[in-house]
Each structure stands twice: as structure tokens, then as C-alpha cells.
């Protein structure tokens, strides 16, 4: 069981965690989700005292964690991170043994645990125990990362976007495995992600955060039916438009790396980019990489003389899709709008690509006559 | 060529490198572990290298007196830079994810250092040791000027007696020694690197 009571974390004046309170029950699979920078990782790290809050209390298994020795505390809490962080100088077996060894388990016990754990993810002890991490694929490495966290049977496991760096297929397999492990071992799991599909698939309870606050804490069904804010709706919406596994998304049809410029870029530089790529519209980014709009050559001709930077020229709003949106939506937008393209954005509003009639035709051709080879 | 002189040279090189490791490794670790010590340690080890070798040996001789100890201390001061620097660099360039995982799993500071960080830095540290060894082979030539013996004495003698053969045999032996050390150690380094690459 984990309980937060009005926990506050600040960096200087910036309030990162704003008096958050919640409780995760024993054996629960809780998923922390929210936009990038909302404080998910910070929340997770306060649980094993990698970060210490300025105010509030955190209880693990009924005890205030500030009363525990941090090193001892961490040995009772599994920790899995996106970077995996296996020790390259140790074999698979040695990596798994790190915490049990420090808790003075016997050699025989450790070997038995290692065998059992590898068995659970269908990796043979004989084949893998004595390999080094560099000899494993990314998916296998993260499997070992998960096993390492489970080795000393901690009642709680923290996972920070553990599958975020894996390819979609491997991610799916590992998600299924973690569901299976959770059912079998009944651990309390706190899992961070920014992917709503992942949250809905894994969670007993979803905790939605935004700007250091908890916006909603609910089961997947409840959150789907009654999203508490527009932002949550948006997170859900991206998923709802994706009906059926086979439906194609905007990402499947877009042309990536479209020409773009920052608002602060000079007008001259921007027109040069346009000339070189032979285009009449340029996508404009804010300094934080998020999409700001597009500038046409017509507007540059009209306003370019007075302007220093491209950001001063009025932008034309474009139809926008998100990478996970249904491809059909993007087509409709493309056909409805007068512009020649639809801008496709990542979840965090940075530019992913554009859908044009050409890119659409090309992707259709691929889908129909396949580049399945 | 006199075997005794050759062995004497090797002895000076090995002894000074071993002492440099004993001093440089902890200094490099401290530079990485304690922020306030970082600048002074790196700065002093760099400063020492800018003193001309012969002058450094002379200064040490004034304090310690003539003999092998002087040479070994002089070379130690000279070899400090590559070893301290590479130890520090090796520790600083360890992957953040690995460091975070080690901390998050409940490994204490020293445990992390000895079980993970130093083993992972070892190839880098070994490069420092190689550089120190090869440089020491050359600089140990000055040993003879402060009463330490070694191959420098043969070259000196050759110069005094204008004996080309003597000068050449001393110089070629030195060069061979440096090349062999460099080659063998570079080979070991390659294997070490393979070992710890993620
Ligand atoms: N060491 C730090 N110093 C200052 N600000 C930080 C530090 N670590 C994180 N932050 C800020 O705290 C906020 C929350 O970060 P984090 O918890 O990592 O977000 P996320 O939800 O993406 O995991 C971000 O705005 C980040 O910039
Ligand atoms: Mg994060």
C-alpha cells in the first residue's frame, strides 16, 4: 500500500508536485499518466526517495518512508526504468542477483530464483543466464530489467515508462507479460506512461496528472465514460478514434520530416529553405518544438519586407491530425480544407509529418500492393 | 647491451607506474565524487605535466637526494595526469540510466563505485595507464642525470665518447620498449572495451 498526503515538491520557485494526495491499494496496478513534464517521474521517484519532497508525507506499507534508511527502503521496492540500466559488466544472472545478494540470500536460493524468473518469461536459464546484456535484444534486456526488479520479491514495483523505447510489437508482448506477472505475483505496481492505450490496457486504476496535480483517479472504464477534463478527453479521444487493430492511422499516411522553421528564424533563411525544397508553404515551430502554424509564400511576399523573423509573419491555420488519429479523419480534413496538406502532430504537439494527396496515394499503393517483403 | 641496465630501466618504469596508479586512481575517484575537490585535483595534475621533465626531476632531487627514489617520485608526478584524468572521465561518462538504476535498487555509494562504476570505467583507466607507461619509458632516460641509472646512462656514455653505436643501441632499445608496451596494452584495451560496451 502506498499513500501520499499533500506532497509538495519544488525546484526553486517552480512547483512540480502541488499538494498531491492519493492512495494505491495493495496488489493494485496503478498507472500514472499525463502530458510530458506534468510530474509523473518526480512522483515515482519520491516513493523510493530518489527525490525528497519539501512537504507532505508518504507512507509505504503503513510506514512513513522518511523514517526508513533510503538504501534499505529501495531494496524492498523494485525499480524499472526506460533506459533499462542493466550493468554491462555483469551477466544476466549477476544482474538479477544484485538485490538478493545484498540482502544476503544464499547462493542456492539466488540460483533458484534466477531460474524461476527466467522461466516465467520463457527464457532458458542454460541459454541466457551467463550472457552479457550486450548480447541480448532490447526486448530481452528489458525483460531482464523487470526480472531484476522482482528478484528479491519486493511488494511494490515502480516502473517509469519501461516499454517506451521498445518497438510497438515488442512493447505489446512485454505488456502482456507484465499483466501475466502481475496476476501471478500480486505486486503493487506503479507504472508511468504517456500512452493512453498502454494505460487502459494495464491499469486497475489510472491516475491522470497535469501540472503537478492529480486531475482524475479512476478505473479505465470510468475514465473512458466520464473523463474529468478536456485534456483527459483529448488523451482518450486519440485512442477512441482508433477502432479496431487494423485501422490505419494518420502516421501511416504521412510524409515525415516536412520543411519547417522556428519562429525566431530569419525571413531570408526561411525563403531559402522553401526555394531549395520547392514548396510554397513552410511549417512554423515555437521554440519548444511545438507546432505554431504555417506561412505561405504569399504572406511572406506581403509582410516579409517589414519582418525580421518568420515568426512575425501571420500564420495560416492548417487542418491538424494527431499521429494516432484514424487515417480517414485526415483524408476528410484534407479534402475539406483548401490547403494542400494536413499537419500531423505527435501527442506533445511537435510536428510528426504532413499528409498530402501524394503521400496518401503512395501509402495506399503500399497498402494495396504491399511492401510486405 | 647490458641486461642490468635494461632491467633497471624497466624497474623504474614499472615502479613509477604502479605508484602512479596507487595515487592517481583514488585522486580521480575523489575528483568525481566530491565536487569541491574536482578543480584543484585536475588543475594540479595538469600543472605538474607542464613542468619540463628534467627540471621536475632536479627539483625532486633537491628534496629527496639523488637515486632511484627520486626518479620514481618524479615519474609519478608526471604520470599522474593521464591516470587521474582518465579515472575521472571514465566515472563521469557512465550512462545516466545505469547510475539511476544502481541507486534506485538500493546500492550504497561505495557499492555502486566498486561493483559498477569502477569496473565500467576500467577500460578508460587502462588507457590512462598505457599513456603513463609509454611516456615513462621515454622520460626515464633522464634518470641517469639524477643518479637513477637506466638506458639513459648508455646514451649519455655514447654522447660523451662520441660512440654512435652506443647511442643507437640505447635509443633503439628505448623505442622498441615503447612500441611493444604501447602495442600490447592497446590490444588489452580493445578486449576490455568489448567487455563492458552496453
Ligand atoms: N532537477 C530538476 N531541476 C529543475 N526542474 C526539474 C528537475 N527535474 C525535473 N524538473 C521539472 O519538473 C517537471 C516534472 O518533471 P517530471 O516529473 O520528470 O515529468 P514527467 O511527467 O514527464 O515524468 C518538469 O517540468 C521538469 O522540467
Ligand atoms: Mg518522465
Coordinates of C-alpha atoms in Angstrom, one line a residue, chain A:
Chain A
X1 CA 0.0 0.0 0.0
X2 CA 1.2 3.5 -0.9
X3 CA -0.3 6.7 0.5
X4 CA 0.6 10.3 -0.4
X5 CA -0.6 13.1 1.9
X6 CA -0.3 16.6 0.5
X7 CA 3.1 16.0 -1.0
X8 CA 4.8 19.1 -2.4
X9 CA 8.0 19.2 -4.5
X10 CA 9.5 22.4 -5.7
X11 CA 12.6 23.3 -7.8
X12 CA 13.3 26.9 -6.9
X13 CA 10.0 28.7 -7.5
X14 CA 8.6 26.0 -9.8
X15 CA 6.0 23.9 -8.0
X16 CA 6.5 20.4 -9.5
X17 CA 4.2 18.5 -7.2
X18 CA 1.3 20.6 -5.9
X19 CA 0.0 19.0 -2.7
X20 CA -0.8 15.7 -4.2
X21 CA -2.7 13.1 -2.2
X22 CA -3.7 9.6 -3.3
X23 CA -3.7 6.0 -2.2
X24 CA -2.8 2.9 -4.1
X25 CA -4.1 -0.3 -2.6
X26 CA -2.1 -3.5 -2.1
X27 CA -1.9 -5.6 -5.2
X28 CA -3.2 -2.7 -7.4
X29 CA -1.8 -1.9 -10.8
X30 CA -1.8 1.9 -10.8
X31 CA -0.8 3.8 -13.9
X32 CA 0.3 7.4 -13.7
X33 CA -0.4 9.3 -17.0
X34 CA -0.3 12.8 -18.2
X35 CA 1.4 15.2 -20.6
X36 CA 5.2 15.4 -20.6
X37 CA 6.6 17.3 -17.7
X38 CA 3.5 17.0 -15.5
X39 CA 5.4 15.4 -12.7
X40 CA 5.0 11.6 -13.2
X41 CA 8.7 10.7 -12.9
X42 CA 9.0 13.0 -9.9
X43 CA 6.0 11.4 -8.2
X44 CA 7.6 7.9 -8.8
X45 CA 11.0 8.9 -7.5
X46 CA 9.6 10.3 -4.3
X47 CA 8.3 6.8 -3.5
X48 CA 11.8 5.3 -3.3
X49 CA 13.4 8.5 -2.0
X50 CA 15.4 9.3 -5.1
X51 CA 13.7 12.6 -4.7
X52 CA 12.7 14.0 -1.3
X53 CA 9.6 16.3 -1.2
X54 CA 9.5 19.7 0.7
X55 CA 6.3 18.9 2.4
X56 CA 3.7 16.2 2.9
X57 CA 4.1 12.6 3.9
X58 CA 4.4 9.4 2.0
X59 CA 3.6 6.0 3.6
X60 CA 4.7 2.7 2.2
X61 CA 3.1 -0.4 3.8
X62 CA 1.8 1.9 6.5
X63 CA 5.2 3.4 7.5
X64 CA 6.5 6.9 6.8
X65 CA 9.3 6.5 4.3
X66 CA 11.3 9.3 5.9
X67 CA 11.8 7.0 8.9
X68 CA 13.5 4.3 6.8
X69 CA 17.1 4.1 5.6
X70 CA 16.9 5.0 1.9
X71 CA 19.2 2.2 0.8
X72 CA 17.1 -0.4 2.8
X73 CA 13.9 1.1 1.6
X74 CA 14.9 0.8 -2.1
X75 CA 15.8 -2.8 -1.7
X76 CA 12.2 -3.5 -0.9
X77 CA 10.9 -1.6 -3.8
X78 CA 11.5 -2.8 -7.4
X79 CA 12.6 -0.2 -9.9
X80 CA 12.4 -0.4 -13.7
X81 CA 13.3 2.5 -16.0
X82 CA 13.0 3.3 -19.7
X83 CA 16.8 3.3 -20.1
X84 CA 16.8 -0.3 -18.6
X85 CA 20.2 0.3 -16.9
X86 CA 21.4 -3.3 -16.8
X87 CA 25.0 -3.4 -15.7
X88 CA 27.1 -4.3 -18.8
X89 CA 29.9 -5.7 -16.7
X90 CA 27.6 -8.4 -15.2
X91 CA 25.9 -11.4 -16.7
X92 CA 22.2 -11.8 -16.8
X93 CA 22.3 -13.9 -13.7
X94 CA 24.6 -11.4 -11.8
X95 CA 22.2 -8.6 -12.8
X96 CA 19.2 -10.4 -11.4
X97 CA 21.2 -11.3 -8.3
X98 CA 22.1 -7.7 -7.4
X99 CA 19.5 -7.1 -4.7
X100 CA 19.2 -10.7 -3.3
X101 CA 23.0 -10.8 -2.9
X102 CA 22.9 -7.6 -0.9
X103 CA 20.1 -8.9 1.2
X104 CA 22.4 -11.9 1.9
X105 CA 20.3 -14.6 0.2
X106 CA 22.2 -17.9 -0.1
X107 CA 23.9 -18.9 -3.4
X108 CA 21.4 -21.8 -3.9
X109 CA 18.4 -19.6 -3.2
X110 CA 19.7 -17.0 -5.7
X111 CA 20.2 -19.5 -8.4
X112 CA 16.7 -21.0 -7.8
X113 CA 15.1 -17.5 -8.0
X114 CA 17.0 -16.7 -11.2
X115 CA 15.8 -20.0 -12.8
X116 CA 12.2 -19.4 -11.8
X117 CA 12.2 -15.8 -13.0
X118 CA 13.8 -16.6 -16.4
X119 CA 11.3 -19.5 -16.7
X120 CA 8.4 -17.1 -16.2
X121 CA 9.4 -15.1 -19.3
X122 CA 10.3 -18.2 -21.3
X123 CA 14.0 -17.6 -21.4
X124 CA 16.0 -20.7 -20.7
X125 CA 18.5 -20.5 -17.8
X126 CA 21.0 -22.5 -19.7
X127 CA 21.0 -20.3 -22.7
X128 CA 20.7 -16.8 -21.1
X129 CA 21.9 -16.8 -17.5
X130 CA 25.6 -16.4 -18.5
X131 CA 25.1 -14.0 -21.3
X132 CA 26.1 -10.3 -21.0
X133 CA 23.4 -7.6 -21.6
X134 CA 25.1 -6.6 -24.9
X135 CA 24.3 -10.0 -26.3
X136 CA 20.6 -9.5 -25.8
X137 CA 18.0 -7.7 -27.9
X138 CA 16.3 -4.6 -26.5
X139 CA 13.1 -6.5 -25.6
X140 CA 15.2 -9.2 -23.8
X141 CA 17.2 -6.6 -22.0
X142 CA 14.0 -5.0 -20.6
X143 CA 12.7 -8.4 -19.6
X144 CA 15.8 -8.9 -17.5
X145 CA 15.3 -5.4 -16.2
X146 CA 11.9 -6.4 -15.0
X147 CA 13.1 -9.7 -13.5
X148 CA 15.9 -7.9 -11.7
X149 CA 13.4 -5.6 -10.1
X150 CA 11.3 -8.7 -9.0
X151 CA 14.3 -10.8 -7.7
X152 CA 14.0 -10.0 -4.0
X153 CA 10.2 -10.3 -4.1
X154 CA 9.5 -6.7 -3.3
X155 CA 5.8 -6.0 -2.5
X156 CA 6.0 -2.9 -4.6
X157 CA 7.4 -2.3 -8.1
X158 CA 7.9 1.1 -9.7
X159 CA 8.1 1.3 -13.5
X160 CA 9.0 4.5 -15.3
X161 CA 7.9 4.2 -19.0
X162 CA 9.6 0.8 -19.1
X163 CA 8.5 0.0 -22.6
X164 CA 8.7 3.4 -24.1
X165 CA 11.9 2.8 -26.0
X166 CA 10.8 -0.6 -27.5
X167 CA 9.3 -1.1 -30.9
X168 CA 5.5 -1.5 -30.9
X169 CA 5.4 -5.2 -31.4
X170 CA 7.9 -6.0 -28.6
X171 CA 6.1 -3.4 -26.4
X172 CA 2.9 -5.3 -26.9
X173 CA 4.5 -8.6 -25.9
X174 CA 6.0 -7.2 -22.8
X175 CA 2.8 -5.5 -21.8
X176 CA 1.1 -8.9 -22.0
X177 CA 3.9 -10.4 -19.9
X178 CA 3.6 -7.7 -17.2
X179 CA -0.1 -8.3 -17.0
X180 CA 0.6 -12.0 -16.5
X181 CA 3.3 -11.4 -13.9
X182 CA 1.0 -9.0 -12.0
X183 CA -1.8 -11.6 -11.9
X184 CA 0.6 -14.2 -10.8
X185 CA 2.7 -12.3 -8.2
X186 CA 0.1 -9.8 -7.0
X187 CA 2.5 -7.0 -6.6
X188 CA 1.5 -3.4 -6.1
X189 CA 2.7 -1.8 -9.3
X190 CA 3.1 1.9 -10.0
X191 CA 3.6 2.4 -13.8
X192 CA 4.3 5.6 -15.6
X193 CA 3.4 6.2 -19.2
X194 CA 2.2 8.9 -21.5
X195 CA 0.4 6.4 -23.8
X196 CA -3.3 6.1 -23.0
X197 CA -3.5 2.8 -24.8
X198 CA -0.9 1.4 -22.5
X199 CA -2.7 2.8 -19.5
X200 CA -6.1 1.4 -20.5
X201 CA -4.6 -1.9 -21.2
X202 CA -2.6 -2.4 -18.0
X203 CA -4.3 -0.3 -15.3
X204 CA -6.6 -1.2 -12.5
X205 CA -6.6 2.4 -11.6
X206 CA -5.4 5.3 -13.8
X207 CA -4.1 8.4 -12.1
X208 CA -4.2 11.3 -14.5
X209 CA -1.8 14.2 -13.7
X210 CA -1.4 17.6 -15.2
X211 CA 0.9 20.4 -14.0
X212 CA 1.8 18.7 -10.7
X213 CA -1.8 18.0 -9.7
X214 CA -4.0 14.9 -9.9
X215 CA -6.9 15.7 -12.3
X216 CA -8.7 12.3 -12.0
X217 CA -8.1 9.0 -10.4
X218 CA -10.4 6.2 -11.7
X219 CA -10.6 2.8 -13.3
X220 CA -10.2 2.6 -17.1
X221 CA -13.9 2.2 -17.8
X222 CA -14.9 5.1 -15.5
X223 CA -12.3 7.3 -17.1
X224 CA -13.4 6.4 -20.6
X225 CA -17.0 7.2 -19.8
X226 CA -16.5 10.2 -17.6
X227 CA -13.3 12.0 -18.4
X228 CA -12.9 14.8 -15.8
X229 CA -11.3 17.4 -18.1
X230 CA -10.8 18.3 -21.7
X231 CA -7.2 17.2 -21.6
X232 CA -8.2 13.7 -20.5
X233 CA -10.8 13.7 -23.2
X234 CA -8.1 14.6 -25.7
X235 CA -5.9 11.8 -24.4
X236 CA -8.8 9.4 -24.7
X237 CA -10.0 10.8 -28.0
X238 CA -6.8 9.9 -29.7
X239 CA -7.5 6.4 -28.6
X240 CA -11.2 6.3 -29.4
X241 CA -10.8 7.2 -33.0
X242 CA -8.6 4.1 -33.3
X243 CA -11.3 1.5 -33.6
X244 CA -10.1 -1.9 -34.4
X245 CA -6.4 -3.1 -34.5
X246 CA -6.3 -3.0 -38.3
X247 CA -7.4 0.6 -38.8
X248 CA -4.8 2.8 -40.3
X249 CA -3.7 6.0 -38.6
X250 CA -2.5 9.4 -39.9
X251 CA 1.0 8.3 -39.1
X252 CA 0.7 5.5 -41.7
X253 CA 0.0 8.0 -44.5
X254 CA 2.1 10.9 -43.7
X255 CA 5.4 12.1 -45.2
X256 CA 7.8 12.7 -42.3
X257 CA 10.4 15.5 -41.9
X258 CA 8.4 18.2 -43.7
X259 CA 10.3 21.5 -44.1
X260 CA 9.9 23.7 -41.0
X261 CA 11.5 26.7 -39.3
X262 CA 11.5 28.2 -35.9
X263 CA 9.6 31.5 -35.2
X264 CA 13.0 33.1 -34.5
X265 CA 14.5 32.1 -37.8
X266 CA 15.1 34.9 -40.3
X267 CA 12.8 35.5 -43.2
X268 CA 15.6 35.1 -45.7
X269 CA 16.7 31.8 -44.3
X270 CA 13.1 30.6 -44.4
X271 CA 12.6 31.6 -48.0
X272 CA 15.8 29.8 -48.9
X273 CA 14.6 26.6 -47.4
X274 CA 11.4 27.0 -49.4
X275 CA 13.2 27.6 -52.6
X276 CA 15.5 24.7 -52.1
X277 CA 12.7 22.3 -51.3
X278 CA 10.5 23.8 -54.0
X279 CA 7.5 24.4 -51.7
X280 CA 5.1 27.3 -51.2
X281 CA 4.3 26.8 -47.6
X282 CA 6.5 26.4 -44.6
X283 CA 5.6 24.9 -41.2
X284 CA 6.5 27.1 -38.2
X285 CA 7.6 25.8 -34.8
X286 CA 7.6 27.5 -31.5
X287 CA 11.0 27.4 -29.6
X288 CA 9.8 24.4 -27.7
X289 CA 9.4 22.5 -31.0
X290 CA 5.6 22.6 -30.8
X291 CA 3.7 23.4 -34.0
X292 CA 2.7 27.1 -34.4
X293 CA 1.1 27.2 -37.9
X294 CA 2.2 27.6 -41.4
X295 CA 3.4 30.5 -43.5
X296 CA 2.6 30.8 -47.2
X297 CA 4.9 32.4 -49.8
X298 CA 2.0 34.8 -50.5
X299 CA 2.1 36.1 -46.9
X300 CA 5.9 36.3 -47.0
X301 CA 5.7 38.5 -50.1
X302 CA 3.0 40.7 -48.5
X303 CA 4.6 41.1 -45.0
X304 CA 8.2 39.9 -45.5
X305 CA 9.6 43.4 -46.0
X306 CA 8.8 44.7 -42.6
X307 CA 9.5 41.5 -40.7
X308 CA 12.9 40.4 -39.3
X309 CA 11.9 36.9 -38.2
X310 CA 9.5 34.5 -39.8
X311 CA 7.5 34.5 -36.6
X312 CA 6.3 38.0 -37.3
X313 CA 4.5 36.9 -40.5
X314 CA 0.9 36.0 -40.0
X315 CA 0.4 32.2 -40.0
X316 CA -2.3 30.4 -41.8
X317 CA -4.0 27.9 -39.6
X318 CA -4.0 24.4 -41.1
X319 CA -6.1 21.3 -40.5
X320 CA -4.3 19.2 -37.9
X321 CA -4.4 15.5 -37.0
X322 CA -2.5 13.5 -34.4
X323 CA -0.3 10.5 -35.4
X324 CA -2.8 8.1 -33.8
X325 CA -5.9 9.6 -35.3
X326 CA -7.8 7.5 -37.8
X327 CA -6.4 8.0 -41.3
X328 CA -9.9 8.5 -42.6
X329 CA -10.2 11.7 -40.5
X330 CA -7.1 13.1 -42.0
X331 CA -8.4 12.4 -45.5
X332 CA -11.6 14.1 -44.8
X333 CA -9.8 17.1 -43.4
X334 CA -7.5 17.1 -46.4
X335 CA -10.4 17.1 -48.8
X336 CA -12.5 19.6 -46.9
X337 CA -9.8 22.3 -46.3
X338 CA -8.5 24.5 -49.1
X339 CA -4.9 23.8 -48.1
X340 CA -2.9 21.1 -49.8
X341 CA -1.9 19.3 -46.7
X342 CA -2.9 18.3 -43.2
X343 CA -0.3 18.7 -40.5
X344 CA 0.2 15.6 -38.3
X345 CA 1.4 16.2 -34.7
X346 CA 2.8 13.9 -32.0
X347 CA 0.9 13.7 -28.7
X348 CA 3.1 16.5 -27.4
X349 CA 2.2 18.8 -30.3
X350 CA 5.5 18.6 -32.1
X351 CA 5.4 18.1 -35.8
X352 CA 5.4 14.5 -37.0
X353 CA 4.7 15.0 -40.7
X354 CA 2.2 16.1 -43.2
X355 CA -0.5 14.2 -45.2
X356 CA -0.7 15.3 -48.8
X357 CA -2.6 13.9 -51.7
X358 CA 0.7 12.4 -52.9
X359 CA 1.7 10.8 -49.6
X360 CA -1.8 9.4 -49.4
X361 CA -1.7 7.8 -52.8
X362 CA 1.8 6.4 -52.1
X363 CA 0.8 4.9 -48.8
X364 CA -2.4 3.4 -50.4
X365 CA -0.3 1.9 -53.1
X366 CA 2.0 0.4 -50.5
X367 CA -1.0 -1.0 -48.5
X368 CA -2.7 -2.5 -51.6
X369 CA 0.3 -3.9 -53.4
X370 CA 2.3 -4.2 -50.3
X371 CA 5.9 -3.7 -49.4
X372 CA 5.5 -6.7 -47.2
X373 CA 8.7 -8.3 -48.3

